[in-house]
Amino acid sequence: MFYLFGAPHILASSVGFKTSMIQSRAIRLSLRTCLLIAMLAGVTASRVAAQTPPVAETAQAVQPGTAMQISWEVRNRFRLFREERDFLLHVESLKGRNILEAEQALATQSDGRGWARNTVGRLCIDASGRVSEPCIRDNVKESYLTPLDHPVTVRLTGAVSVGATCAWTFNDGDPPRQSTVDCAEPINLRVRYGRPTSVSVDVSSGPDTPQRVATEIAVRDLFIAGLGDSIASGEGNPDRPVALSDEGFCFRSYLGGPAGMYFRPGRAGFKGARACDTSDGTSLQNWQRAGAQWFNPACHRSLYSYQTRMAIALAVQNPQIAVTYLPLACTGATIAEGMLGSQRARECVVGRNGFTCQGTVNAQVAELREALNAATQRQPGRQLDLVLLSVGANDVDFSGLVADVIVERQTERALSRRTGVISSVDEARSILQTDLPRGFSKLRQALKPFVGGDLSRVLYVSYANPSLLNGAPCPGGRAGFDIHPAFNADPQRLADVTEFVQNDFLPALKKLALCSGGVLCGDNSRDRMTFVDQHQPAFGNHGFCARAESDPPFDRECFSATGESFVSDIVNAANNPLVCGAGASDFRAYSPRARWIRDANDSYFAAMTYPQAQKAPTNQPGDIHDATWGVLSAVYGGAIHPTAEGHAAMADAALPAATSVLGLGLSEAQVTSEPIAPVTPRSQ
């Protein structure tokens, strides 16, 4: 598919848990006046909450001068992050911002190099891209899928006297844990999952009557799975972009001979032959070690995907939950091959001693079933709360439509037709009318058991039209596609595909997800997915051809609007292939720009990826200068896929729907406050 710690008072947690979540119980007051105080405090807190920005930091925030409150929040609550600093980065970036604005702020902060380049090495993901079980998070070994407890920070807020002393008691059914500290100090502890922890604090301040404040802590751990194709996986946005050399690297063309050679920027750090006629047997491994990095190479899964970005924001926005996120989406997936059946892997895992190639990737539905079975064996009450899904574009062979639009030179077009790389709008429309509905029906039935038969818990996030500018099709031409000599976006074919996507493909997906417009479902009340397409109008001004004066200087100066970005003379191009004279290393994959869709130039400069996952070496092109790899390096890393900004815009659209489906934002445990009865002296 177009393709947080405070004070050092840490209380040890007890072992064990109840397997079913127990709802928070309101603590009753014995005095009628105390009930009135609690009600007034609750009204004040709710009014404050209504004024809080969409992404919050703490729970039960109160204004100065109001009644004392116990405030608590889960630390490092996006559980895919092993280290809290990575979660805090997003807490800070999302203060007063939506996800798109946060992404742009992080991009500027990283000078366009991207925030994920550092985070990718600190995930509960192993070298092969699979979730680590268990995972060591902030120096504590945790079961990733079935946590026994969660780290929380507890504070006393509101009208707390300076110098007051707090005697804390935490009770989860085992012997209570107690600690006495200055009330200005937070308490850090781990609380059991599946069992509420009663919390009380006795507040003493000089001659004033001691007060007792109480509430309950019950962490809700959301289990969210991300499924689908390259749009779901984050294709086009490697967690660590490729570093390019300022010198040229030779590719052969299908035309053959010296006239068929051309130079483009090579990979920085590559130690091997740059010329077409001097390749050697050791070049491939050196070449691969200098490549872009995804947290799952086989599926090109990226932290920039809308699914991951939405899950992070969900955790930031809701301080009293934890998010256990299971990313399973895979670039290239169709419903038959990828969702319900296995598919070919994209790349190998590159290690110090060579490649580890799995060849194929298990079906996502099978992977999800395996994970849930493992989880329910340890925690019988563990359930999947939400599924994020985008799929269908590969089923209608969208990559074939892209090839039909951009491959112009007759030699390459003939070869592409012969190998089935190119497809037509008529072929895509036929699949859309027949095969896709059947496939979608099978997928619907396969997903039902994971969500208790209620498909409203499947959040289907639709695609964006990638080729719109001011609501009309991009004009076509070589701009953004001159990375390969055979590319030139044909205006008429581009207009035809744009119209097909807008008028046929996107409406058909909506009908399939919502069981509407003649799509028959067994029980519409339970078979309808939750559908998200609110991001589509915004993409109407941010297609792959969008340009602006605010674009990065490199883009404006080095990516020619007339498709003349690269030196054609092979002697001069070998030293510096860019006409602008700048070095390719100056490109910044994650700088904010007008286009939210990566063109072929972006794909090369951000990823420059070759397929390297087949087990049999004979399936590979002859060497790294091969003509096939010349083509693939320009599109295989995410051409005609959303940028990180595009994914953030999609995440912004999906977040309210996810919040609604999950029932978040509802009232939490009640906080009570009452004077402590004086101790009666023992009789002498």
mmCIF file of N, CA and C in Angstrom, residues 514-609:
data_model
loop_
_atom_site.group_PDB
_atom_site.id
_atom_site.type_symbol
_atom_site.label_atom_id
_atom_site.label_comp_id
_atom_site.label_asym_id
_atom_site.label_seq_id
_atom_site.Cartn_x
_atom_site.Cartn_y
_atom_site.Cartn_z
ATOM 1 N N LEU A 514 -19.286 0.371 8.107
ATOM 2 C CA LEU A 514 -20.509 0.758 8.816
ATOM 3 C C LEU A 514 -21.727 -0.070 8.444
ATOM 4 N N CYS A 515 -21.550 -1.086 7.587
ATOM 5 C CA CYS A 515 -22.682 -1.919 7.150
ATOM 6 C C CYS A 515 -23.790 -1.047 6.559
ATOM 7 N N SER A 516 -23.413 -0.147 5.680
ATOM 8 C CA SER A 516 -24.377 0.788 5.105
ATOM 9 C C SER A 516 -24.300 0.749 3.588
ATOM 10 N N GLY A 517 -25.223 1.464 2.936
ATOM 11 C CA GLY A 517 -25.183 1.580 1.491
ATOM 12 C C GLY A 517 -25.277 0.268 0.752
ATOM 13 N N GLY A 518 -26.082 -0.653 1.267
ATOM 14 C CA GLY A 518 -26.246 -1.940 0.592
ATOM 15 C C GLY A 518 -25.330 -3.038 1.087
ATOM 16 N N VAL A 519 -24.391 -2.740 1.973
ATOM 17 C CA VAL A 519 -23.523 -3.765 2.555
ATOM 18 C C VAL A 519 -24.301 -4.513 3.626
ATOM 19 N N LEU A 520 -24.451 -5.814 3.457
ATOM 20 C CA LEU A 520 -25.247 -6.618 4.373
ATOM 21 C C LEU A 520 -24.388 -7.172 5.501
ATOM 22 N N CYS A 521 -24.853 -6.992 6.731
ATOM 23 C CA CYS A 521 -24.199 -7.547 7.914
ATOM 24 C C CYS A 521 -25.234 -8.327 8.713
ATOM 25 N N GLY A 522 -24.781 -9.273 9.498
ATOM 26 C CA GLY A 522 -25.707 -10.106 10.254
ATOM 27 C C GLY A 522 -26.496 -9.336 11.288
ATOM 28 N N ASP A 523 -25.832 -8.473 12.041
ATOM 29 C CA ASP A 523 -26.470 -7.693 13.098
ATOM 30 C C ASP A 523 -25.822 -6.318 13.091
ATOM 31 N N ASN A 524 -26.471 -5.369 12.458
ATOM 32 C CA ASN A 524 -25.868 -4.046 12.303
ATOM 33 C C ASN A 524 -25.490 -3.401 13.624
ATOM 34 N N SER A 525 -26.270 -3.683 14.689
ATOM 35 C CA SER A 525 -25.996 -3.059 15.977
ATOM 36 C C SER A 525 -24.672 -3.536 16.566
ATOM 37 N N ARG A 526 -24.206 -4.725 16.146
ATOM 38 C CA ARG A 526 -22.942 -5.259 16.681
ATOM 39 C C ARG A 526 -21.881 -5.465 15.602
ATOM 40 N N ASP A 527 -22.274 -5.365 14.358
ATOM 41 C CA ASP A 527 -21.325 -5.582 13.272
ATOM 42 C C ASP A 527 -20.715 -4.290 12.735
ATOM 43 N N ARG A 528 -21.292 -3.164 13.112
ATOM 44 C CA ARG A 528 -20.758 -1.880 12.653
ATOM 45 C C ARG A 528 -19.479 -1.530 13.414
ATOM 46 N N MET A 529 -18.438 -1.227 12.674
ATOM 47 C CA MET A 529 -17.214 -0.737 13.294
ATOM 48 C C MET A 529 -17.367 0.752 13.596
ATOM 49 N N THR A 530 -16.495 1.277 14.435
ATOM 50 C CA THR A 530 -16.436 2.720 14.660
ATOM 51 C C THR A 530 -15.539 3.306 13.584
ATOM 52 N N PHE A 531 -16.094 4.208 12.807
ATOM 53 C CA PHE A 531 -15.414 4.677 11.601
ATOM 54 C C PHE A 531 -14.864 6.086 11.796
ATOM 55 N N VAL A 532 -13.625 6.323 11.344
ATOM 56 C CA VAL A 532 -12.967 7.627 11.485
ATOM 57 C C VAL A 532 -12.483 8.093 10.116
ATOM 58 N N ASP A 533 -12.965 9.252 9.690
ATOM 59 C CA ASP A 533 -12.453 9.843 8.457
ATOM 60 C C ASP A 533 -12.368 11.367 8.554
ATOM 61 N N GLN A 534 -12.413 11.909 9.776
ATOM 62 C CA GLN A 534 -12.430 13.360 9.956
ATOM 63 C C GLN A 534 -11.143 14.047 9.500
ATOM 64 N N HIS A 535 -10.095 13.285 9.285
ATOM 65 C CA HIS A 535 -8.818 13.860 8.838
ATOM 66 C C HIS A 535 -8.795 14.123 7.338
ATOM 67 N N GLN A 536 -9.692 13.547 6.596
ATOM 68 C CA GLN A 536 -9.604 13.620 5.143
ATOM 69 C C GLN A 536 -9.664 15.034 4.576
ATOM 70 N N PRO A 537 -10.556 15.924 5.056
ATOM 71 C CA PRO A 537 -10.559 17.280 4.493
ATOM 72 C C PRO A 537 -9.227 18.003 4.645
ATOM 73 N N ALA A 538 -8.546 17.821 5.767
ATOM 74 C CA ALA A 538 -7.263 18.506 5.980
ATOM 75 C C ALA A 538 -6.218 18.051 4.970
ATOM 76 N N PHE A 539 -6.249 16.770 4.611
ATOM 77 C CA PHE A 539 -5.291 16.259 3.634
ATOM 78 C C PHE A 539 -5.537 16.853 2.247
ATOM 79 N N GLY A 540 -6.729 17.430 2.023
ATOM 80 C CA GLY A 540 -7.037 18.026 0.729
ATOM 81 C C GLY A 540 -6.111 19.168 0.361
ATOM 82 N N ASN A 541 -5.377 19.716 1.318
ATOM 83 C CA ASN A 541 -4.413 20.782 1.055
ATOM 84 C C ASN A 541 -2.972 20.354 1.278
ATOM 85 N N HIS A 542 -2.756 19.053 1.530
ATOM 86 C CA HIS A 542 -1.417 18.605 1.907
ATOM 87 C C HIS A 542 -0.967 17.361 1.133
ATOM 88 N N GLY A 543 -1.406 17.237 -0.119
ATOM 89 C CA GLY A 543 -0.971 16.106 -0.933
ATOM 90 C C GLY A 543 0.521 16.141 -1.233
ATOM 91 N N PHE A 544 1.003 15.134 -1.951
ATOM 92 C CA PHE A 544 2.444 15.012 -2.183
ATOM 93 C C PHE A 544 3.021 16.187 -2.967
ATOM 94 N N CYS A 545 2.176 16.936 -3.675
ATOM 95 C CA CYS A 545 2.672 18.045 -4.489
ATOM 96 C C CYS A 545 2.633 19.380 -3.762
ATOM 97 N N ALA A 546 2.171 19.424 -2.512
ATOM 98 C CA ALA A 546 2.054 20.687 -1.786
ATOM 99 C C ALA A 546 3.433 21.275 -1.497
ATOM 100 N N ARG A 547 3.556 22.562 -1.712
ATOM 101 C CA ARG A 547 4.792 23.291 -1.430
ATOM 102 C C ARG A 547 4.441 24.595 -0.738
ATOM 103 N N ALA A 548 5.381 25.105 0.102
ATOM 104 C CA ALA A 548 5.149 26.357 0.810
ATOM 105 C C ALA A 548 6.492 27.013 1.119
ATOM 106 N N GLU A 549 6.435 28.315 1.310
ATOM 107 C CA GLU A 549 7.650 29.055 1.666
ATOM 108 C C GLU A 549 8.188 28.623 3.023
ATOM 109 N N SER A 550 7.326 28.015 3.837
ATOM 110 C CA SER A 550 7.744 27.540 5.156
ATOM 111 C C SER A 550 8.397 26.166 5.109
ATOM 112 N N ASP A 551 8.458 25.555 3.919
ATOM 113 C CA ASP A 551 9.136 24.272 3.782
ATOM 114 C C ASP A 551 10.608 24.409 4.165
ATOM 115 N N PRO A 552 11.263 23.321 4.543
ATOM 116 C CA PRO A 552 12.687 23.394 4.894
ATOM 117 C C PRO A 552 13.501 23.965 3.737
ATOM 118 N N PRO A 553 14.552 24.726 4.026
ATOM 119 C CA PRO A 553 15.394 25.292 2.957
ATOM 120 C C PRO A 553 15.909 24.236 1.994
ATOM 121 N N PHE A 554 16.270 23.073 2.501
ATOM 122 C CA PHE A 554 16.777 22.016 1.615
ATOM 123 C C PHE A 554 15.734 21.666 0.568
ATOM 124 N N ASP A 555 14.500 21.497 1.001
ATOM 125 C CA ASP A 555 13.442 21.131 0.062
ATOM 126 C C ASP A 555 13.264 22.208 -1.001
ATOM 127 N N ARG A 556 13.222 23.468 -0.581
ATOM 128 C CA ARG A 556 12.957 24.562 -1.511
ATOM 129 C C ARG A 556 14.101 24.758 -2.500
ATOM 130 N N GLU A 557 15.327 24.512 -2.037
ATOM 131 C CA GLU A 557 16.485 24.775 -2.886
ATOM 132 C C GLU A 557 16.949 23.567 -3.685
ATOM 133 N N CYS A 558 16.713 22.377 -3.170
ATOM 134 C CA CYS A 558 17.300 21.181 -3.790
ATOM 135 C C CYS A 558 16.303 20.255 -4.464
ATOM 136 N N PHE A 559 15.035 20.318 -4.120
ATOM 137 C CA PHE A 559 14.038 19.508 -4.803
ATOM 138 C C PHE A 559 13.339 20.392 -5.831
ATOM 139 N N SER A 560 13.742 20.256 -7.060
ATOM 140 C CA SER A 560 13.305 21.141 -8.138
ATOM 141 C C SER A 560 11.816 20.993 -8.441
ATOM 142 N N ALA A 561 11.157 22.134 -8.602
ATOM 143 C CA ALA A 561 9.739 22.137 -8.977
ATOM 144 C C ALA A 561 9.537 21.697 -10.412
ATOM 145 N N THR A 562 10.613 21.675 -11.189
ATOM 146 C CA THR A 562 10.526 21.229 -12.583
ATOM 147 C C THR A 562 11.162 19.861 -12.795
ATOM 148 N N GLY A 563 11.532 19.190 -11.708
ATOM 149 C CA GLY A 563 12.084 17.848 -11.833
ATOM 150 C C GLY A 563 13.509 17.804 -12.325
ATOM 151 N N GLU A 564 14.304 18.790 -11.938
ATOM 152 C CA GLU A 564 15.711 18.831 -12.345
ATOM 153 C C GLU A 564 16.611 18.935 -11.110
ATOM 154 N N SER A 565 16.420 18.003 -10.177
ATOM 155 C CA SER A 565 17.132 18.064 -8.895
ATOM 156 C C SER A 565 18.522 17.453 -8.950
ATOM 157 N N PHE A 566 18.778 16.576 -9.942
ATOM 158 C CA PHE A 566 19.999 15.780 -9.905
ATOM 159 C C PHE A 566 20.875 16.001 -11.130
ATOM 160 N N VAL A 567 22.185 15.914 -10.903
ATOM 161 C CA VAL A 567 23.173 16.096 -11.962
ATOM 162 C C VAL A 567 23.099 14.893 -12.898
ATOM 163 N N SER A 568 23.005 15.175 -14.178
ATOM 164 C CA SER A 568 22.894 14.079 -15.148
ATOM 165 C C SER A 568 24.252 13.572 -15.608
ATOM 166 N N ASP A 569 25.273 14.402 -15.597
ATOM 167 C CA ASP A 569 26.603 13.981 -16.010
ATOM 168 C C ASP A 569 27.163 13.009 -14.968
ATOM 169 N N ILE A 570 27.474 11.787 -15.396
ATOM 170 C CA ILE A 570 27.848 10.753 -14.431
ATOM 171 C C ILE A 570 29.207 11.011 -13.778
ATOM 172 N N VAL A 571 30.074 11.767 -14.415
ATOM 173 C CA VAL A 571 31.373 12.074 -13.802
ATOM 174 C C VAL A 571 31.181 13.048 -12.642
ATOM 175 N N ASN A 572 30.469 14.132 -12.889
ATOM 176 C CA ASN A 572 30.228 15.121 -11.837
ATOM 177 C C ASN A 572 29.281 14.584 -10.759
ATOM 178 N N ALA A 573 28.309 13.807 -11.177
ATOM 179 C CA ALA A 573 27.334 13.275 -10.225
ATOM 180 C C ALA A 573 27.971 12.313 -9.234
ATOM 181 N N ALA A 574 29.060 11.680 -9.620
ATOM 182 C CA ALA A 574 29.739 10.752 -8.719
ATOM 183 C C ALA A 574 30.296 11.467 -7.489
ATOM 184 N N ASN A 575 30.606 12.750 -7.614
ATOM 185 C CA ASN A 575 31.146 13.523 -6.495
ATOM 186 C C ASN A 575 30.046 14.216 -5.690
ATOM 187 N N ASN A 576 29.094 14.829 -6.381
ATOM 188 C CA ASN A 576 27.948 15.434 -5.714
ATOM 189 C C ASN A 576 26.781 15.408 -6.684
ATOM 190 N N PRO A 577 25.805 14.535 -6.430
ATOM 191 C CA PRO A 577 24.729 14.343 -7.411
ATOM 192 C C PRO A 577 23.634 15.398 -7.389
ATOM 193 N N LEU A 578 23.666 16.353 -6.445
ATOM 194 C CA LEU A 578 22.603 17.350 -6.347
ATOM 195 C C LEU A 578 22.955 18.619 -7.114
ATOM 196 N N VAL A 579 22.038 19.073 -7.939
ATOM 197 C CA VAL A 579 22.253 20.288 -8.715
ATOM 198 C C VAL A 579 22.432 21.498 -7.805
ATOM 199 N N CYS A 580 21.738 21.551 -6.694
ATOM 200 C CA CYS A 580 21.808 22.699 -5.792
ATOM 201 C C CYS A 580 23.174 22.857 -5.141
ATOM 202 N N GLY A 581 23.999 21.827 -5.191
ATOM 203 C CA GLY A 581 25.329 21.872 -4.610
ATOM 204 C C GLY A 581 25.385 21.513 -3.144
ATOM 205 N N ALA A 582 24.243 21.401 -2.478
ATOM 206 C CA ALA A 582 24.219 21.011 -1.067
ATOM 207 C C ALA A 582 24.472 19.516 -0.926
ATOM 208 N N GLY A 583 24.752 19.085 0.280
ATOM 209 C CA GLY A 583 24.945 17.667 0.543
ATOM 210 C C GLY A 583 23.636 16.997 0.909
ATOM 211 N N ALA A 584 23.471 15.770 0.496
ATOM 212 C CA ALA A 584 22.252 15.025 0.828
ATOM 213 C C ALA A 584 22.076 14.875 2.335
ATOM 214 N N SER A 585 23.179 14.939 3.082
ATOM 215 C CA SER A 585 23.113 14.804 4.537
ATOM 216 C C SER A 585 22.367 15.962 5.192
ATOM 217 N N ASP A 586 22.121 17.041 4.428
ATOM 218 C CA ASP A 586 21.381 18.179 4.974
ATOM 219 C C ASP A 586 19.874 17.957 4.981
ATOM 220 N N PHE A 587 19.394 16.920 4.316
ATOM 221 C CA PHE A 587 17.960 16.635 4.303
ATOM 222 C C PHE A 587 17.496 16.222 5.699
ATOM 223 N N ARG A 588 16.342 16.709 6.103
ATOM 224 C CA ARG A 588 15.763 16.367 7.401
ATOM 225 C C ARG A 588 14.398 15.727 7.173
ATOM 226 N N ALA A 589 14.326 14.428 7.432
ATOM 227 C CA ALA A 589 13.105 13.668 7.145
ATOM 228 C C ALA A 589 11.913 14.131 7.958
ATOM 229 N N TYR A 590 12.145 14.702 9.143
ATOM 230 C CA TYR A 590 11.038 15.026 10.030
ATOM 231 C C TYR A 590 10.848 16.524 10.266
ATOM 232 N N SER A 591 11.397 17.342 9.392
ATOM 233 C CA SER A 591 11.090 18.765 9.456
ATOM 234 C C SER A 591 9.650 18.994 9.017
ATOM 235 N N PRO A 592 8.928 19.924 9.647
ATOM 236 C CA PRO A 592 7.564 20.230 9.189
ATOM 237 C C PRO A 592 7.591 20.768 7.761
ATOM 238 N N ARG A 593 6.629 20.328 6.964
ATOM 239 C CA ARG A 593 6.542 20.771 5.568
ATOM 240 C C ARG A 593 5.092 20.750 5.110
ATOM 241 N N ALA A 594 4.832 21.391 3.978
ATOM 242 C CA ALA A 594 3.451 21.500 3.496
ATOM 243 C C ALA A 594 2.877 20.148 3.112
ATOM 244 N N ARG A 595 3.672 19.290 2.501
ATOM 245 C CA ARG A 595 3.146 17.989 2.080
ATOM 246 C C ARG A 595 3.117 17.027 3.270
ATOM 247 N N TRP A 596 1.990 16.371 3.433
ATOM 248 C CA TRP A 596 1.835 15.343 4.457
ATOM 249 C C TRP A 596 1.928 13.959 3.833
ATOM 250 N N ILE A 597 2.285 13.895 2.569
ATOM 251 C CA ILE A 597 2.465 12.627 1.853
ATOM 252 C C ILE A 597 3.883 12.612 1.299
ATOM 253 N N ARG A 598 4.579 11.529 1.506
ATOM 254 C CA ARG A 598 5.945 11.433 0.998
ATOM 255 C C ARG A 598 5.927 11.133 -0.500
ATOM 256 N N ASP A 599 6.707 11.920 -1.257
ATOM 257 C CA ASP A 599 6.886 11.598 -2.668
ATOM 258 C C ASP A 599 8.064 10.639 -2.798
ATOM 259 N N ALA A 600 8.427 10.293 -4.009
ATOM 260 C CA ALA A 600 9.514 9.329 -4.208
ATOM 261 C C ALA A 600 10.851 9.882 -3.724
ATOM 262 N N ASN A 601 11.095 11.175 -3.916
ATOM 263 C CA ASN A 601 12.336 11.775 -3.416
ATOM 264 C C ASN A 601 12.424 11.646 -1.903
ATOM 265 N N ASP A 602 11.304 11.952 -1.218
ATOM 266 C CA ASP A 602 11.266 11.806 0.245
ATOM 267 C C ASP A 602 11.571 10.370 0.661
ATOM 268 N N SER A 603 10.953 9.428 -0.035
ATOM 269 C CA SER A 603 11.128 8.020 0.303
ATOM 270 C C SER A 603 12.595 7.615 0.233
ATOM 271 N N TYR A 604 13.264 8.060 -0.804
ATOM 272 C CA TYR A 604 14.688 7.747 -0.965
ATOM 273 C C TYR A 604 15.510 8.430 0.119
ATOM 274 N N PHE A 605 15.281 9.718 0.342
ATOM 275 C CA PHE A 605 16.099 10.481 1.285
ATOM 276 C C PHE A 605 15.816 10.114 2.745
ATOM 277 N N ALA A 606 14.631 9.579 3.052
ATOM 278 C CA ALA A 606 14.304 9.196 4.424
ATOM 279 C C ALA A 606 14.666 7.745 4.723
ATOM 280 N N ALA A 607 14.521 6.880 3.734
ATOM 281 C CA ALA A 607 14.682 5.448 4.000
ATOM 282 C C ALA A 607 15.650 4.738 3.060
ATOM 283 N N MET A 608 15.591 5.037 1.776
ATOM 284 C CA MET A 608 16.422 4.375 0.763
ATOM 285 C C MET A 608 16.515 2.865 1.036
ATOM 286 N N THR A 609 15.374 2.226 1.036
ATOM 287 C CA THR A 609 15.269 0.838 1.478
ATOM 288 C C THR A 609 15.178 -0.144 0.321
#
